[in-house]
Short mmCIF file of C-alpha atoms and ligand atoms in Angstrom, two decimals:
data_model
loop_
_atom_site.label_atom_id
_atom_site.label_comp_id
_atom_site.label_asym_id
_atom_site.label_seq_id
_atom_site.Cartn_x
_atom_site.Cartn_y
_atom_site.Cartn_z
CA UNK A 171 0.00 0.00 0.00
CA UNK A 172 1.32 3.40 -1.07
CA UNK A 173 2.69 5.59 2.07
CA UNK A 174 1.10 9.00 1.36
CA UNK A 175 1.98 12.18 3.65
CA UNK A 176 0.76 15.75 3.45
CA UNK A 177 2.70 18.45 3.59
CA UNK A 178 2.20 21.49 5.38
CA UNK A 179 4.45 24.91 4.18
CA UNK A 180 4.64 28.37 4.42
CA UNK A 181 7.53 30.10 2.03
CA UNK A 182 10.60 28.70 -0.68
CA UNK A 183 9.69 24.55 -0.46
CA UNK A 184 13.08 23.81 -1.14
CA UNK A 185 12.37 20.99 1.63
CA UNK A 186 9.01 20.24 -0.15
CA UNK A 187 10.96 20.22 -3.55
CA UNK A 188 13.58 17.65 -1.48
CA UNK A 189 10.29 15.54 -0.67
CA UNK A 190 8.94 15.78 -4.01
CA UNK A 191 12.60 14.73 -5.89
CA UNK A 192 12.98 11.33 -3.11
CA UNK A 193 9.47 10.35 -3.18
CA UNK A 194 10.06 7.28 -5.30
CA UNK A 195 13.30 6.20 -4.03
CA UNK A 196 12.00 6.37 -0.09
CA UNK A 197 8.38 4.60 -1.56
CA UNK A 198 5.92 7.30 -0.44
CA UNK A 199 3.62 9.95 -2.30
CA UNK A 200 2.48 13.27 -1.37
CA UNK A 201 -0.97 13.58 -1.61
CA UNK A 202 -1.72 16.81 -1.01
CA UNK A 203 0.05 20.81 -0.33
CA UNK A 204 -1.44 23.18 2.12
CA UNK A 205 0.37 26.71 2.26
CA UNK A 206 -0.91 29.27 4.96
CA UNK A 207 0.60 31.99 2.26
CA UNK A 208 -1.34 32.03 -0.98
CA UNK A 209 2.04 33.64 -2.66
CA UNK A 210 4.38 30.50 -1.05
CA UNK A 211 6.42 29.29 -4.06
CA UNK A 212 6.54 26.51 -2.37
CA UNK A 213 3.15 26.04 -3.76
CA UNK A 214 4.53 26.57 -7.51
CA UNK A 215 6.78 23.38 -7.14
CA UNK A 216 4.12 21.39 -5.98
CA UNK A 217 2.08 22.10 -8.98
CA UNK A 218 4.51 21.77 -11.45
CA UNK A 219 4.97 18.28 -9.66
CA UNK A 220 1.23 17.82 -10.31
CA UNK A 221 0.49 17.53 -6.83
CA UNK A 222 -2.52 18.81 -5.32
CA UNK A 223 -2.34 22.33 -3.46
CA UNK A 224 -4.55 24.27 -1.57
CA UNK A 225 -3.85 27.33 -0.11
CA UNK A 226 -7.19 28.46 2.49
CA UNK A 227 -6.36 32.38 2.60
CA UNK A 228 -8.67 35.19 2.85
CA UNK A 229 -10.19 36.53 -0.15
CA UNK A 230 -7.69 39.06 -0.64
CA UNK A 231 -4.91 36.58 -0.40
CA UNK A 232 -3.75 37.97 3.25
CA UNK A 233 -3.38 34.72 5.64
CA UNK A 234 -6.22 33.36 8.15
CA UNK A 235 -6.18 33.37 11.29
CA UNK A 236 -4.56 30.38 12.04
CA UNK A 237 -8.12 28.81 13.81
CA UNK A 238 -9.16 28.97 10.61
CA UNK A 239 -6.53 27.81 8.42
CA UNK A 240 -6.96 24.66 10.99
CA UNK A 241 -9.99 24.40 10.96
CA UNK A 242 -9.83 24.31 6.83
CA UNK A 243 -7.24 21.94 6.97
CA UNK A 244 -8.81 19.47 8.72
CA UNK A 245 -11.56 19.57 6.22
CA UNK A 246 -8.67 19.52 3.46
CA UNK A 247 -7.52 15.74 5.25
CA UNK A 248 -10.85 14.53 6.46
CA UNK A 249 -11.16 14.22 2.18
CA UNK A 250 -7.38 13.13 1.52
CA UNK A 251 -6.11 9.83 3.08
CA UNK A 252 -2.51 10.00 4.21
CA UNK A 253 -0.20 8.44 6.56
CA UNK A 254 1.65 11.17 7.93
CA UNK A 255 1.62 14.84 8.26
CA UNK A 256 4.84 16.45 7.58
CA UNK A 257 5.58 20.14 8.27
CA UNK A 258 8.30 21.47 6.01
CA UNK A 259 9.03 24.82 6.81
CA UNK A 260 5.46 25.68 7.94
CA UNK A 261 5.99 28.75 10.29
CA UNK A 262 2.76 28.81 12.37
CA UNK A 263 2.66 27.55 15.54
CA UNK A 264 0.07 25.09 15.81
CA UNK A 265 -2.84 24.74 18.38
CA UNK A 266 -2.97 21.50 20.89
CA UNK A 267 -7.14 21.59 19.80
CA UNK A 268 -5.55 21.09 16.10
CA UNK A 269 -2.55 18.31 16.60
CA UNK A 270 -4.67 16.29 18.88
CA UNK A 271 -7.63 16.60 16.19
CA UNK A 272 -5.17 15.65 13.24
CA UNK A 273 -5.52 12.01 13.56
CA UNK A 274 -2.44 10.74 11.99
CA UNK A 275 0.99 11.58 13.48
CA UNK A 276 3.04 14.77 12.03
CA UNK A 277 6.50 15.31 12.09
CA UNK A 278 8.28 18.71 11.98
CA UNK A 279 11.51 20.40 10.73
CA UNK A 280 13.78 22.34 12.63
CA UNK A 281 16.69 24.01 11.87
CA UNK A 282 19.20 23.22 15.34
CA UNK A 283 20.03 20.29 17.27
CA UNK A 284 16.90 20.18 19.40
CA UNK A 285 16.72 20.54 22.24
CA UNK A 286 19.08 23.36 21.55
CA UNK A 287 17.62 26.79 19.81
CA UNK A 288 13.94 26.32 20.13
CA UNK A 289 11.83 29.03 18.03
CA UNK A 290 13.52 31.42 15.06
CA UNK A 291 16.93 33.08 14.25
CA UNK A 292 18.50 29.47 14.85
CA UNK A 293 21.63 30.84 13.09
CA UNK A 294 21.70 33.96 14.23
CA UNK A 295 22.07 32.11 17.44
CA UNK A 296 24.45 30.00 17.17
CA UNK A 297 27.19 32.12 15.45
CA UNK A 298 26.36 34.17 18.49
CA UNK A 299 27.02 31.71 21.22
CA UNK A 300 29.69 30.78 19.19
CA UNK A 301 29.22 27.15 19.35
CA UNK A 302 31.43 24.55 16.75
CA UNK A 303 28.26 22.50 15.92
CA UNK A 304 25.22 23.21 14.30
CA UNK A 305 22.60 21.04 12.63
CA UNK A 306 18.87 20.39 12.00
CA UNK A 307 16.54 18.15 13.51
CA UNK A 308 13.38 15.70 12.66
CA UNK A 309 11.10 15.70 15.10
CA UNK A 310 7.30 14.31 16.13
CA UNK A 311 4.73 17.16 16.39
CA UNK A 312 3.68 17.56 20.10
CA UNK A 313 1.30 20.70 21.49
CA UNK A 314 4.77 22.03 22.58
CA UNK A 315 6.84 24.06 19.97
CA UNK A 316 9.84 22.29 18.73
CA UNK A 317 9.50 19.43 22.03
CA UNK A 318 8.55 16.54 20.37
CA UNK A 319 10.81 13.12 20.93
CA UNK A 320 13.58 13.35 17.89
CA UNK A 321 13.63 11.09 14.81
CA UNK A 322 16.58 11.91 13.21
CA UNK A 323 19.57 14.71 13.15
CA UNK A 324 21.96 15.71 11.06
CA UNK A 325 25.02 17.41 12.84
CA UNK A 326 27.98 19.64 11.22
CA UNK A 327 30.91 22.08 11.66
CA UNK A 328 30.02 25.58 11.66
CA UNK A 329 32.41 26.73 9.31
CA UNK A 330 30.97 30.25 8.29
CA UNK A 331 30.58 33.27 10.22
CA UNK A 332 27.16 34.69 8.64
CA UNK A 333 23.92 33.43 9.07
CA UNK A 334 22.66 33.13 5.42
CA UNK A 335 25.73 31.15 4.62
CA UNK A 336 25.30 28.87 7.58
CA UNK A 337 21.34 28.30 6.84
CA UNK A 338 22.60 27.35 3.05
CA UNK A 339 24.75 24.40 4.85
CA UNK A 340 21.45 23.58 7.10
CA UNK A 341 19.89 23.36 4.11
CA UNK A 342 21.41 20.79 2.01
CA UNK A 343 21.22 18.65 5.33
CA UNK A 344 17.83 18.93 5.77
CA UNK A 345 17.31 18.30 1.94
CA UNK A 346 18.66 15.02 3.01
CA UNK A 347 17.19 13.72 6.43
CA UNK A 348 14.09 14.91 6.01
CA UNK A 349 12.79 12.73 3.20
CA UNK A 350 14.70 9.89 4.70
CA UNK A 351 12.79 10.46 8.03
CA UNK A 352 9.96 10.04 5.66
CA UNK A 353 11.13 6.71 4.29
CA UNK A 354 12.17 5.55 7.87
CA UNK A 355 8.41 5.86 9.43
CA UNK A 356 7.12 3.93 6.00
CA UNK A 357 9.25 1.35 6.75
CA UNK A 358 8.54 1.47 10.15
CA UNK A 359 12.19 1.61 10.98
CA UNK A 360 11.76 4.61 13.42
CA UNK A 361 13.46 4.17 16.81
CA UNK A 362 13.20 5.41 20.17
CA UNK A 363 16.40 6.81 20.32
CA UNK A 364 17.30 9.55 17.91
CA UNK A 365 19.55 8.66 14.87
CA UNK A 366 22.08 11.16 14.73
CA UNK A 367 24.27 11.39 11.63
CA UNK A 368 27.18 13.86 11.24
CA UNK A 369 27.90 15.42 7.84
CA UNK A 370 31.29 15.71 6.71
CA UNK A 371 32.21 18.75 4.26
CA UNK A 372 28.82 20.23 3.51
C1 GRF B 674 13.90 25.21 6.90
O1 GRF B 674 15.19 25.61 7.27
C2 GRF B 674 13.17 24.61 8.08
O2 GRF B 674 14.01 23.96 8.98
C3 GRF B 674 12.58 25.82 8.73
O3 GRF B 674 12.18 26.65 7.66
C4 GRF B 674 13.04 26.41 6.55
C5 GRF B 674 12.17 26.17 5.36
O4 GRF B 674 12.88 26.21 4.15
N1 GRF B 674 11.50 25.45 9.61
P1 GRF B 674 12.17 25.79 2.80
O5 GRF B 674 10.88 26.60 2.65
O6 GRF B 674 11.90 24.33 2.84
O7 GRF B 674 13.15 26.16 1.72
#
């Protein structure tokens, strides 16, 4: 039986665009987009993919409130069967009413080594406290920003001093773990205990 996930964003989808590119070699399908910005090119890649997208804004294309864009969600999966939710650079923080009411499991993607740098401006952060690692982590969805128990990481060596160069690195490792996170949970390989894998010369 085909593993299908949804996938929630909010700007660029170059993780979506990851998702869309491993899809076939991890065995799993996206079945549907939902964008809280009507403008996300995130939501351009998913079309050209031929994937379904919705994008519940206001009529004027400004975002919902995010009860609403919930609330339309739910209505959005209630008619789509999938798997797994997966939130790939979605930047709303969710309501316990709406992960409790999702039904299936989500997982979400964070740019640190959770627990470290909860919240925004993980780079920012880090190059300020100086610190010799940095990395991004896949995580389950819990009521709690950024808490959930950890899938998988990927760790590196900050090597850069700005933040835009050091988010570039982040990227290209979350390119990779998060659609093998993906292919993990459809094989129902998943663990406990968080697979941490260090990346050599990002
Ligand atoms: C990623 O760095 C993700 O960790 C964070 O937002 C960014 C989204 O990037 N939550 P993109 O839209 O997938 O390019």
């Amino acid at each position: 039986m085909t593993y299908r996930i949804l996938v929630l964003v909010s700007g660029t989808g170059s993780n979506l665009q990851a998702l869309i590119d491993q899809a076939s070699r991890y065995g799993y399908e996206i079945a549907a987009v939902i964008s809280n910005k009507s403008d996300a090119y995130a939501l351009k890649r998913a079309q050209a993919a031929n994937i379904p997208t919705y994008a519940p804004t206001r009529g004027d294309g400004r975002p919902l409130p995010i009860a609403r864009f919930e609330e339309e969600t739910l209505n959005i999966l209630e008619q789509t069967s999938v798997d797994l939710v997966v939130l790939a650079g979605f930047m709303r923080i969710l309501s316990a009413r709406f992960v409790g009411a999702l039904g299936v499991r989500a997982i979400n993607l964070h740019p640190s080594i959770l627990p470290a740098y909860k919240g925004l401006d993980t780079h920012a952060r880090v190059l300020q406290a100086g610190d010799k690692y940095h990395g991004a982590s896949v995580h389950w969805v819990t009521p709690e920003l950024d808490s959930g128990a950890v899938l998988v990481q990927g760790i590196m060596s900050v090597s850069h001093t700005c933040p835009d160069a050091l988010q570039a690195d982040i990227h290209k490792i979350e390119h990779q773990i998060l659609p093998w996170t993906v292919g993990l949970l459809r094989a129902n390989l998943a663990v406990n205990t968080p697979i941490v894998r260090y990346f050599d010369n990002v």
